[in-house]
Short mmCIF file of C-alpha atoms and ligand atoms in Angstrom, two decimals:
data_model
loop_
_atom_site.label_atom_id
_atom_site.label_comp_id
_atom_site.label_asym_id
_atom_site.label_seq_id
_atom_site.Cartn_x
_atom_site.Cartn_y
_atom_site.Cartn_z
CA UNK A 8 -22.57 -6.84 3.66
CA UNK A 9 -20.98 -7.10 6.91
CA UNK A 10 -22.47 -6.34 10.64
CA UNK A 11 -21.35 -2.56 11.95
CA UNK A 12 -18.68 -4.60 14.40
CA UNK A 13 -17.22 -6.40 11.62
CA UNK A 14 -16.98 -3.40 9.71
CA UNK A 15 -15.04 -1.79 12.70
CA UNK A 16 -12.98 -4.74 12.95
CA UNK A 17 -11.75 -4.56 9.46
CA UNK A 18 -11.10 -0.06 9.33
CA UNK A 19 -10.07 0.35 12.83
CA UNK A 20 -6.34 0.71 13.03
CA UNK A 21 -5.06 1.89 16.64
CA UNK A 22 -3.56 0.44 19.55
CA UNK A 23 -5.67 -2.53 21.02
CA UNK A 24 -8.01 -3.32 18.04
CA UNK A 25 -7.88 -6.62 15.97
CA UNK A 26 -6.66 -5.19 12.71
CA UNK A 27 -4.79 -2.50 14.31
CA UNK A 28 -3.10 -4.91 16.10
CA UNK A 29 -2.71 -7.27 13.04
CA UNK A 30 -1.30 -4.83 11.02
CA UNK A 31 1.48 -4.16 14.02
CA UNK A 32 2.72 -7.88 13.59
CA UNK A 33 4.31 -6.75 9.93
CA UNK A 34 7.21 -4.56 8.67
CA UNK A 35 5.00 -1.50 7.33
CA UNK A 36 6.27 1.71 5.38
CA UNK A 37 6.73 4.48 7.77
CA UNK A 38 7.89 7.72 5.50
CA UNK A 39 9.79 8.21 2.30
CA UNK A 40 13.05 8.21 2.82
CA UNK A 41 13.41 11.65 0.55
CA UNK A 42 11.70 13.04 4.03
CA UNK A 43 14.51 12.63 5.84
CA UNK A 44 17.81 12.63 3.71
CA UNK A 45 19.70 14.50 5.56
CA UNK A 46 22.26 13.94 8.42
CA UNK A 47 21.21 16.01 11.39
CA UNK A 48 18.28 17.82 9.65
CA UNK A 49 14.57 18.57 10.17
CA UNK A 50 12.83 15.54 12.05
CA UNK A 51 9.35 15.05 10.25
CA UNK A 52 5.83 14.09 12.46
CA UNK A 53 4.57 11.15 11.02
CA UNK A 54 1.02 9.35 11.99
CA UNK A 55 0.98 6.39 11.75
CA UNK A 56 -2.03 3.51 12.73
CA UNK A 57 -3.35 6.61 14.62
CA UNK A 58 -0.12 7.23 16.97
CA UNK A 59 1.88 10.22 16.67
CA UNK A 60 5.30 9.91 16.39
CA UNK A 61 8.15 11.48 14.83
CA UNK A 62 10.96 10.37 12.42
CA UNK A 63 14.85 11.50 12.39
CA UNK A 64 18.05 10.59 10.85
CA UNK A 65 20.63 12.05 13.71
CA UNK A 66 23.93 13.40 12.32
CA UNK A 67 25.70 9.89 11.95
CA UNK A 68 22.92 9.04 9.81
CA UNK A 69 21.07 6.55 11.66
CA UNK A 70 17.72 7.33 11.70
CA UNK A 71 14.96 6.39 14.01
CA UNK A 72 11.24 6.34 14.74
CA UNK A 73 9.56 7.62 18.61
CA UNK A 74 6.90 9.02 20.33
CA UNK A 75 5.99 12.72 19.04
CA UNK A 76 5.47 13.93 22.44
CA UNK A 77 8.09 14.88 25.30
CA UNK A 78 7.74 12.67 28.33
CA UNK A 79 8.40 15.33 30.16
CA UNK A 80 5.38 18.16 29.80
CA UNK A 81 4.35 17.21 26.12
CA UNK A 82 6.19 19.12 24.23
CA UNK A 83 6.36 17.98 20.49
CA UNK A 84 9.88 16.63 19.22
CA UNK A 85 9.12 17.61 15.95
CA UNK A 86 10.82 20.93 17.24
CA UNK A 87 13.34 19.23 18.57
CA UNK A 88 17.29 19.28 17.93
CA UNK A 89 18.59 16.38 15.98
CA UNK A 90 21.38 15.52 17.51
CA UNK A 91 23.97 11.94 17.46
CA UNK A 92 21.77 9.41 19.37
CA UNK A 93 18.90 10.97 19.85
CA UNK A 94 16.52 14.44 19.94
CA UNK A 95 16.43 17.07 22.14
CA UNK A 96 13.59 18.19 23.45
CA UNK A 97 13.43 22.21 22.96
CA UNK A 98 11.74 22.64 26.07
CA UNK A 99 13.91 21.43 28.77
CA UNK A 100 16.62 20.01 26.96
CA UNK A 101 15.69 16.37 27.45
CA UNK A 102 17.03 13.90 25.32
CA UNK A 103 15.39 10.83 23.93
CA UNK A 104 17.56 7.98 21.86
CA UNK A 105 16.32 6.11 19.06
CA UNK A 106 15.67 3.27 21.60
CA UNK A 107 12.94 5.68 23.16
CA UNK A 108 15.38 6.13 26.28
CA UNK A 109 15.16 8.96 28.02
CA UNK A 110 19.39 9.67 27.61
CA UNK A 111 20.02 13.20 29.39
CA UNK A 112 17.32 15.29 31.70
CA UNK A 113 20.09 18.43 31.99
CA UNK A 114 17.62 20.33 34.54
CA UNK A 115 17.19 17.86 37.24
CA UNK A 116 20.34 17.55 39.54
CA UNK A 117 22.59 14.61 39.23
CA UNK A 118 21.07 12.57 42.17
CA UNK A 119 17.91 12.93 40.62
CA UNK A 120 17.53 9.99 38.44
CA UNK A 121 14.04 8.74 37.72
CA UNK A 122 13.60 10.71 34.61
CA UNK A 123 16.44 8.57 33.14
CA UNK A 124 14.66 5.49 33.85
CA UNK A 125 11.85 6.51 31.52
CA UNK A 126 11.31 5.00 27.86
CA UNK A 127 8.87 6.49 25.14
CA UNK A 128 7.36 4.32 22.63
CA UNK A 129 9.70 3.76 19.85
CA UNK A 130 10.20 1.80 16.84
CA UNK A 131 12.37 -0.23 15.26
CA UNK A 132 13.41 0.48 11.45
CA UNK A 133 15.06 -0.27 8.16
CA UNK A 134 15.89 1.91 4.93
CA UNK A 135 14.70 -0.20 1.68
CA UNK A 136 13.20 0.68 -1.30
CA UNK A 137 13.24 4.70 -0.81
CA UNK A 138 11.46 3.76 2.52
CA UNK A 139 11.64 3.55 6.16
CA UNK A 140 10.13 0.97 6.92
CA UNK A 141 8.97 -0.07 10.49
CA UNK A 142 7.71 -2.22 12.82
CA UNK A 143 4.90 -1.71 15.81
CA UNK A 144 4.25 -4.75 17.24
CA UNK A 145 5.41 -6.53 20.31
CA UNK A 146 9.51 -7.21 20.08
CA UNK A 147 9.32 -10.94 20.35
CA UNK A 148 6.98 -11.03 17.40
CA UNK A 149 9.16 -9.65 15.07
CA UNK A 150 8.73 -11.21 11.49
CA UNK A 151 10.95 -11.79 8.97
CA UNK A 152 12.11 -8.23 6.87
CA UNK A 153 9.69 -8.71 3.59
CA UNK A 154 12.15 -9.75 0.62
CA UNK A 155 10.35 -7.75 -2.31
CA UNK A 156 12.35 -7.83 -5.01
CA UNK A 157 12.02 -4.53 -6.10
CA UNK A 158 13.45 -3.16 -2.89
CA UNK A 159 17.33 -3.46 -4.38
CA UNK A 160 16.91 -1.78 -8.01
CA UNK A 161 18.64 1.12 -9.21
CA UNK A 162 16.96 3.86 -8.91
CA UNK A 163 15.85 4.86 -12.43
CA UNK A 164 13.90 1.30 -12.52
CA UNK A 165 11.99 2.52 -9.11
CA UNK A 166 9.45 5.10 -8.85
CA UNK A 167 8.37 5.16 -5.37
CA UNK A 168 4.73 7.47 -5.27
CA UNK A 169 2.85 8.23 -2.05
CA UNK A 170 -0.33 10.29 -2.26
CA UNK A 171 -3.08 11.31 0.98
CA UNK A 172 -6.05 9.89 0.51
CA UNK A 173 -9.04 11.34 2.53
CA UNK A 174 -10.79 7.87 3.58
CA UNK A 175 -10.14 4.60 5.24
CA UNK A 176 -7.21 2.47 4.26
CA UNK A 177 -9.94 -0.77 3.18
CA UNK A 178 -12.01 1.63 1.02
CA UNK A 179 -8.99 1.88 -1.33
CA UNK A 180 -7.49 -1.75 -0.56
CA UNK A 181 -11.05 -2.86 -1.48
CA UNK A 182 -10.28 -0.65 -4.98
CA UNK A 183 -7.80 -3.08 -5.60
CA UNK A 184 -9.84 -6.37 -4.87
CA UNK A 185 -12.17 -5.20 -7.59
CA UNK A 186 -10.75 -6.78 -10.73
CA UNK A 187 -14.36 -5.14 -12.31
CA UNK A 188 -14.46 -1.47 -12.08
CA UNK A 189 -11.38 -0.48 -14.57
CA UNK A 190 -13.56 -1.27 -17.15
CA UNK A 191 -16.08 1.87 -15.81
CA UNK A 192 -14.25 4.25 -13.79
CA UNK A 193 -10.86 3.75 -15.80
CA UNK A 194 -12.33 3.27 -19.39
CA UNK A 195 -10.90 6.98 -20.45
CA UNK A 196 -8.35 6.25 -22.53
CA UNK A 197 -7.56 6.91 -26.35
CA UNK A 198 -5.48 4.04 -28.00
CA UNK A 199 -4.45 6.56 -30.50
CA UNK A 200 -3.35 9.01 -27.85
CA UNK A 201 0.31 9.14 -26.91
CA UNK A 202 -0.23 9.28 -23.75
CA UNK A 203 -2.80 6.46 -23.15
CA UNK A 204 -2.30 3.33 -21.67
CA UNK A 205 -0.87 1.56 -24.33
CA UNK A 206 1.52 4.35 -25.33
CA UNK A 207 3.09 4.17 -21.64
CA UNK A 208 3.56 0.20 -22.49
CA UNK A 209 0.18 -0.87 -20.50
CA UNK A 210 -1.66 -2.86 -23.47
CA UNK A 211 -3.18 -5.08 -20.89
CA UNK A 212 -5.36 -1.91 -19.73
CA UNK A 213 -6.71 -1.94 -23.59
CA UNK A 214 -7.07 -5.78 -23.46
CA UNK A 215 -9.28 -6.47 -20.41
CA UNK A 216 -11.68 -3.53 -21.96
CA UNK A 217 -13.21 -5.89 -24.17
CA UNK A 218 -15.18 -7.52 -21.23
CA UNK A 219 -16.80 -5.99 -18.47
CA UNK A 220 -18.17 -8.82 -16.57
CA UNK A 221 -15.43 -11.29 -15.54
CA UNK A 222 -15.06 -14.41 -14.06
CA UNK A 223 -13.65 -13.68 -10.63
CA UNK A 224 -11.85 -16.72 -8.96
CA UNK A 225 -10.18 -16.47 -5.65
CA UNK A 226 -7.68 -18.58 -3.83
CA UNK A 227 -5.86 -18.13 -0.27
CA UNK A 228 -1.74 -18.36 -0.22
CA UNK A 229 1.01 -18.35 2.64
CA UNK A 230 1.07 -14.70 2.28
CA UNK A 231 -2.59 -14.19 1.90
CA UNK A 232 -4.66 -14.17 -1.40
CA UNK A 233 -4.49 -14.57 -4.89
CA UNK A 234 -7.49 -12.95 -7.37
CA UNK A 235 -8.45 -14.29 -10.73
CA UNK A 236 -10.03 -12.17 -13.24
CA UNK A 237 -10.86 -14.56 -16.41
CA UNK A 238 -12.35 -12.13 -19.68
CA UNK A 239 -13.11 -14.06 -22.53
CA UNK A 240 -10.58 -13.81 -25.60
CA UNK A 241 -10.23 -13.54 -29.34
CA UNK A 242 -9.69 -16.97 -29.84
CA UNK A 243 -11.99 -19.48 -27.96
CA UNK A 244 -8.96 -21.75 -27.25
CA UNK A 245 -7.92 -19.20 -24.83
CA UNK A 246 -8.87 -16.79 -22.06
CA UNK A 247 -7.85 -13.59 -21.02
CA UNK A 248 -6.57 -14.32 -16.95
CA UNK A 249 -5.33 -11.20 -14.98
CA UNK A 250 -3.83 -12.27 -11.52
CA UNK A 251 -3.31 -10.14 -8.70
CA UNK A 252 -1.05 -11.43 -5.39
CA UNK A 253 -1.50 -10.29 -2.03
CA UNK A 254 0.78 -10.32 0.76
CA UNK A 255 0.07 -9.38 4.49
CA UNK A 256 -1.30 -7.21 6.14
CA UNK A 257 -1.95 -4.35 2.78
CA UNK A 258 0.62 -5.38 -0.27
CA UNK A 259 -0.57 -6.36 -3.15
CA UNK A 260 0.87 -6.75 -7.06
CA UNK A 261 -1.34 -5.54 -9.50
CA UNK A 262 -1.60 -7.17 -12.89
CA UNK A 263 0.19 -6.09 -15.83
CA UNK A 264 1.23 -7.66 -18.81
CA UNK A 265 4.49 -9.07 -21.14
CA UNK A 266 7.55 -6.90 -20.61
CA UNK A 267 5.50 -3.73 -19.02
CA UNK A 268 6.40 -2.27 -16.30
CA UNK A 269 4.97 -3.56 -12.92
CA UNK A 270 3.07 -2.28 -10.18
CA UNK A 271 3.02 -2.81 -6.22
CA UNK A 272 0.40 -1.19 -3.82
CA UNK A 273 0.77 -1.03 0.02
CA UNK A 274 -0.77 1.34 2.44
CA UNK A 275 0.02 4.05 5.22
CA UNK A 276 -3.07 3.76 7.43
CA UNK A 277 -2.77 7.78 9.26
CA UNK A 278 -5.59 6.73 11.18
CA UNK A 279 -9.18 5.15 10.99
CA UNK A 280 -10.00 8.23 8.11
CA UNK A 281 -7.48 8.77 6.15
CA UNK A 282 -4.13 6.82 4.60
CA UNK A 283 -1.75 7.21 2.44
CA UNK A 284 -1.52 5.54 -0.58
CA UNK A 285 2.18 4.12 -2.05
CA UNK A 286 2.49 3.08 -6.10
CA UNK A 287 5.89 1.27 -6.32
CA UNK A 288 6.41 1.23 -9.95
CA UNK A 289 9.28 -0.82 -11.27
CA UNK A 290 10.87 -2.52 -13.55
CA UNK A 291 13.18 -5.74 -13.23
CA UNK A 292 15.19 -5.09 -16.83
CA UNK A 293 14.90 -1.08 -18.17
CA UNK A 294 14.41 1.94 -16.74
CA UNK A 295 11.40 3.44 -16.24
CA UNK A 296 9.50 6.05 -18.24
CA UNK A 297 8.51 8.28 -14.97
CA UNK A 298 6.57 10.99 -16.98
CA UNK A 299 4.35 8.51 -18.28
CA UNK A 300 3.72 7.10 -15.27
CA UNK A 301 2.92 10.26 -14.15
CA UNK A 302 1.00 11.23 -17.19
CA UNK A 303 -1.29 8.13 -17.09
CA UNK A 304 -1.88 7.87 -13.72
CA UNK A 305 -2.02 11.53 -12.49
CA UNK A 306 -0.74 10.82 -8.52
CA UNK A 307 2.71 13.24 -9.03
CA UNK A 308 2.89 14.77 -5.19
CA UNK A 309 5.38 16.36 -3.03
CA UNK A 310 6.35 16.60 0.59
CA UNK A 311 5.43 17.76 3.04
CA UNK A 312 1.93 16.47 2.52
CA UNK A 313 1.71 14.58 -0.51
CA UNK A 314 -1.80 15.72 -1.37
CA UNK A 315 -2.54 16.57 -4.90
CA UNK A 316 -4.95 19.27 -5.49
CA UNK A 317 -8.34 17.22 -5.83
CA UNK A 318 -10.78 16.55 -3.00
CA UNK A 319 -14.06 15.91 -2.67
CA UNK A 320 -14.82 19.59 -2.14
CA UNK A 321 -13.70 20.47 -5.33
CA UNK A 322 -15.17 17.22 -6.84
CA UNK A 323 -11.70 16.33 -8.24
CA UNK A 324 -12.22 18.38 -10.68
CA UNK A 325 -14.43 16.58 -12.69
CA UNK A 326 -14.76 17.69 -16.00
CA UNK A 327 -18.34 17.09 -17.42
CA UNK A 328 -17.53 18.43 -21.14
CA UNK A 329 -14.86 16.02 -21.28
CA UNK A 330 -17.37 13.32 -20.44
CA UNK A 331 -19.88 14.64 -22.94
CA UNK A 332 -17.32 14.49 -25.21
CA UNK A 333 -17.46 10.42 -24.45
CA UNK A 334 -14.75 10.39 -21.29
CA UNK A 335 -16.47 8.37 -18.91
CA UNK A 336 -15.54 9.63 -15.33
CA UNK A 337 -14.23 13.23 -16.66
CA UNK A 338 -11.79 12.58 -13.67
CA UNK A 339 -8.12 12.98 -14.37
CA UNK A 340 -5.68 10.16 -14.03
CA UNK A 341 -6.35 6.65 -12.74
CA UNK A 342 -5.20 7.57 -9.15
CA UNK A 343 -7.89 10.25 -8.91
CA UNK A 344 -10.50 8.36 -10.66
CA UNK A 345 -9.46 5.86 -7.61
CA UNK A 346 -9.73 8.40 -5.37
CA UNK A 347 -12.52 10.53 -5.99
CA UNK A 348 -15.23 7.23 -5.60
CA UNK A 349 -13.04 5.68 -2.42
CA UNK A 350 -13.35 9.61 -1.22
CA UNK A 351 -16.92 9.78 -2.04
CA UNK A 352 -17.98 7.20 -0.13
CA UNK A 353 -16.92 8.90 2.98
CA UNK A 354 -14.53 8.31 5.60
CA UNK A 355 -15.92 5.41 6.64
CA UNK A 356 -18.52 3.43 4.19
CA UNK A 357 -21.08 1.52 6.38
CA UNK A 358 -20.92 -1.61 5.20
CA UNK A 359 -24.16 -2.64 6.34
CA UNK A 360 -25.93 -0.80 3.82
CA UNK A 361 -24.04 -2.52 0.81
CA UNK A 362 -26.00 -4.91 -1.56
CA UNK A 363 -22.88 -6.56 -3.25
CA UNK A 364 -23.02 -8.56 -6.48
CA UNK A 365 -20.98 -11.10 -8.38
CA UNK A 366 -18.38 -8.73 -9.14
CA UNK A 367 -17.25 -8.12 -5.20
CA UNK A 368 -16.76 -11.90 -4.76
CA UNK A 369 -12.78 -11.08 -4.28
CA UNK A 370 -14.23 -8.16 -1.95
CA UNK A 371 -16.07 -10.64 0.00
CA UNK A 372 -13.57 -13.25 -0.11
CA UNK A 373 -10.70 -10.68 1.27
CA UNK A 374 -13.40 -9.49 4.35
CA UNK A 375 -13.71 -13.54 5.67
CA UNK A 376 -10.28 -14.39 4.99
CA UNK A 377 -9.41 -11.48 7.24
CA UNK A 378 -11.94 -11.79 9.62
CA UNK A 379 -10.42 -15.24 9.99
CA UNK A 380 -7.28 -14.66 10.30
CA UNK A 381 -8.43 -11.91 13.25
CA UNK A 382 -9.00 -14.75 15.59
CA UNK A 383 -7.06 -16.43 14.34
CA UNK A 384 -4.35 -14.31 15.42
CA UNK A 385 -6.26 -13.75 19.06
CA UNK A 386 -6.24 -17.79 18.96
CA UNK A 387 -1.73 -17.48 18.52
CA UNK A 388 -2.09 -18.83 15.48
CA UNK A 389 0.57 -18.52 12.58
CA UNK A 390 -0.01 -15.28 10.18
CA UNK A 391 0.19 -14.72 6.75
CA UNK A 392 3.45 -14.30 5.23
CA UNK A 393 5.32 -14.90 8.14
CA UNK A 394 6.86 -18.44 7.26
CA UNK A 395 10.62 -17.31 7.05
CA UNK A 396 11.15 -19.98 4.28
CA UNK A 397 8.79 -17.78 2.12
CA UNK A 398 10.79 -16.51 -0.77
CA UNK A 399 8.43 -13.20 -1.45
CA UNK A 400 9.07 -13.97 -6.01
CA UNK A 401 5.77 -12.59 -6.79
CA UNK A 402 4.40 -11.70 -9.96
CA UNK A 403 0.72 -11.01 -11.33
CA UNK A 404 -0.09 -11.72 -14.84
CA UNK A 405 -2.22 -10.83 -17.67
CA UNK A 406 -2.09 -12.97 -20.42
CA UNK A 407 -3.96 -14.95 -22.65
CA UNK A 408 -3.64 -18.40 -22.05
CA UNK A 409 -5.33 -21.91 -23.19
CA UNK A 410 -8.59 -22.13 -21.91
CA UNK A 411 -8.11 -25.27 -20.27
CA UNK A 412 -5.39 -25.01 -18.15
CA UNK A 413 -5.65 -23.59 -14.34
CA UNK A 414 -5.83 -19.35 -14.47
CA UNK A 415 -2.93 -19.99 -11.14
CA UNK A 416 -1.32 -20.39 -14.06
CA UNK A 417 -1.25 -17.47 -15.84
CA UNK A 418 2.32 -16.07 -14.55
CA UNK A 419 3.82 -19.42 -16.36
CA UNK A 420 2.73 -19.09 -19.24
CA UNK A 421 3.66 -15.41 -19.88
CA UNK A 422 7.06 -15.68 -18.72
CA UNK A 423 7.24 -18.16 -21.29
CA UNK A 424 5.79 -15.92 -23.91
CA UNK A 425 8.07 -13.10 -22.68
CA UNK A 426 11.31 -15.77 -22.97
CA UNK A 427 10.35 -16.66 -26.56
CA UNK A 428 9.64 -20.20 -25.36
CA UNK A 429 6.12 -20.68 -25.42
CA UNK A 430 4.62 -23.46 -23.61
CA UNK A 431 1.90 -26.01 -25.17
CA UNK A 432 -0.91 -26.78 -23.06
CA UNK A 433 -0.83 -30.90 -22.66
S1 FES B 596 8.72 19.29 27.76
FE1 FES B 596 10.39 18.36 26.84
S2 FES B 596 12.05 18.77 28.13
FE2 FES B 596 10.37 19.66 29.12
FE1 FE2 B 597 -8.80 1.52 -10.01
#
């Protein structure tokens, strides 16, 4: 349970607040970069941490990141020409670089200059990943570029997914801290189906079925947290350990087992009530099966909007046959199931009202490590993840491994299993 000014500590995102502002001190994903492939064309509006602003790639192909509105009289750029350097405001034909610099004010006469000495707000950014990726914080804080290693594959071993979700980004971040609920809201699969988890190579969902209750260990790292979920296993000489790593301010890996494909999380905060959601799902040695992923996890969305058709109006379509027929959520997909409890809730959960239990210990955990590192941060102390000799070679495991050796562990002794080496516990 937190206090109602913790709680807006944590979900408020704009200018001036102490996540908001935390959040600014990292390289965040601004749009797709499918929104903006081409030279010259259509700038998108994009809002972002609750600013509006407005992304471009100008006919060279550079592409940049400003302030939605006009200085001039407010007119939005989204309208505007795309032109080399900079866009055009319809309006008056002002033109704004991707520095934010006012470049041209064709209207005014030559001697008048002031206009030219103006600068909207404007962002820096970098193409990685199939993102734009950007950063909102003050210039001589810039961190070190994240080095996730799944920003360089080829593209058919990278499925990059972003989906709306109607709530606060920490109501679905908190999803992810919950090593408990899969066993609930995701227990809807069929392991003779096709398309369940283990036919899209995600045996690890089946395994950590067998226990509902788990053991849930947490540790801080440089780059923020690391979550243990320990199930009991077949053999008492061994325990089932999933791991999930989390990285500053909203990035985390979630656990999957030998040779399946992988999964990394991060988060578009729009504003304090809504976010979008980004599945990076890749693989570091095949390609991917995309229609599985798809399939099993049910977040397939498009731009403009990249909203799928459930919402809490139409309950995301919640089938209750299908549930009397033994499906436990009758919701559609993983994602959904995600999203129609995280949407549920409202766009803002008051967390006074909570009574948490054993199983939210990472929950809790993650709320005072971050309410920590808030002051700390006020106090100009070093953030997470932003040690440049951090290497960023994550992985999160799900293995069984010998019962007496540290869960931390677990990524060791999989890769070892997945190498045909395996280790011996001393
Ligand atoms: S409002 Fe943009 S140029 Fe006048
Ligand atoms: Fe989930």
């Amino acid at each position: 349970m937190l206090t109602q000014e913790q709680n807006m500590a944590l979900t408020q995102v704009g200018q001036g607040t102490p996540m908001g502002s935390f959040m600014r001190r990292y390289w965040i994903p601004a749009v797709k970069l499918e929104e903006i492939v081409e030279p010259g064309g259509a700038p998108v509006r994009v809002r972002l941490l609750g600013e509006n602003l407005v992304a471009f790639r100008d006919p060279s192909g550079a592409c940049g990141l400003i302030n939605e509105i006009c200085p001039h009289r407010g007119a939005s750029l989204a309208y505007g020409r795309n032109e080399v350097g900079g866009l055009r405001c319809l309006y008056h034909g002002w033109k704004m670089g991707a520095t934010g610099q006012v470049l041209e004010t064709p209207p005014e006469p030559d001697h008048v200059t002031f206009a030219r000495k103006l600068c909207v707000p404007a962002y820096p950014v970098r193409e990685a990943g199939g993102l734009l990726w950007t950063y909102m914080g003050p210039k001589d804080l810039e961190p070190p570029f994240p080095k996730f290693p799944w920003l360089d594959l080829p593209p058919d071993q990278l499925l990059v997914v972003k989906m709306y979700q109607d709530n606060n980004y920490l109501q679905g971040l908190e999803g992810d801290l919950d090593p408990a609920h899969p066993n609930y809201l995701h227990r809807d699969f069929d392991l003779t189906d096709e398309a369940s988890w283990s036919g899209v190579g995600w045996q690890s969902m089946a395994v950590l079925m067998s226990d509902g209750s788990p053991d849930i260990q947490c540790e801080e790292t440089p780059y923020l947290m690391r979550v243990g979920a320990i199930r009991k296993a077949s053999d008492p000489k061994l325990r089932y350990v999933r791991s999930t790593e989390w990285i500053a301010p909203f990035y985390c890996y979630i656990a999957t087992g030998p040779h399946e494909s992988r999964l990394f999380k991060g988060w578009h905060p729009i504003d304090d009530f809504s976010c979008y959601t980004f599945y990076i799902h890749f693989d570091m040695e095949r390609p991917l099966d995309v229609e599985a992923i798809y399939s099993n996890w049910g977040h397939r969305t498009a731009p403009p909007d990249y909203k799928t058709v459930h919402s809490n109006a139409n309950m995301h379509l919640q089938d209750r046959d299908r549930m009397k027929r033994g499906n436990f959520s009758g919701v559609n997909g993983a994602s959904i199931q995600d999203r129609a409890v995280q949407e549920s809730m409202g766009p803002i959960i008051d967390r006074t009202q909570e009574h948490l239990g054993t199983s939210d210990k990472a929950v809790i955990y993650f709320r005072r490590l971050m309410l920590r590192k808030l002051k700390e941060m006020e106090d100009g102390l070093p953030l997470p993840s932003h040690d440049p000799s951090l290497d960023y070679n994550h992985r999160a495991g799900s293995f069984d491994m010998p019962a007496d050796q540290p869960w931390q562990e677990v990524v060791k002794w999989q890769e070892a299993f997945e190498n045909n080496r395996p280790l011996a516990a001393e």
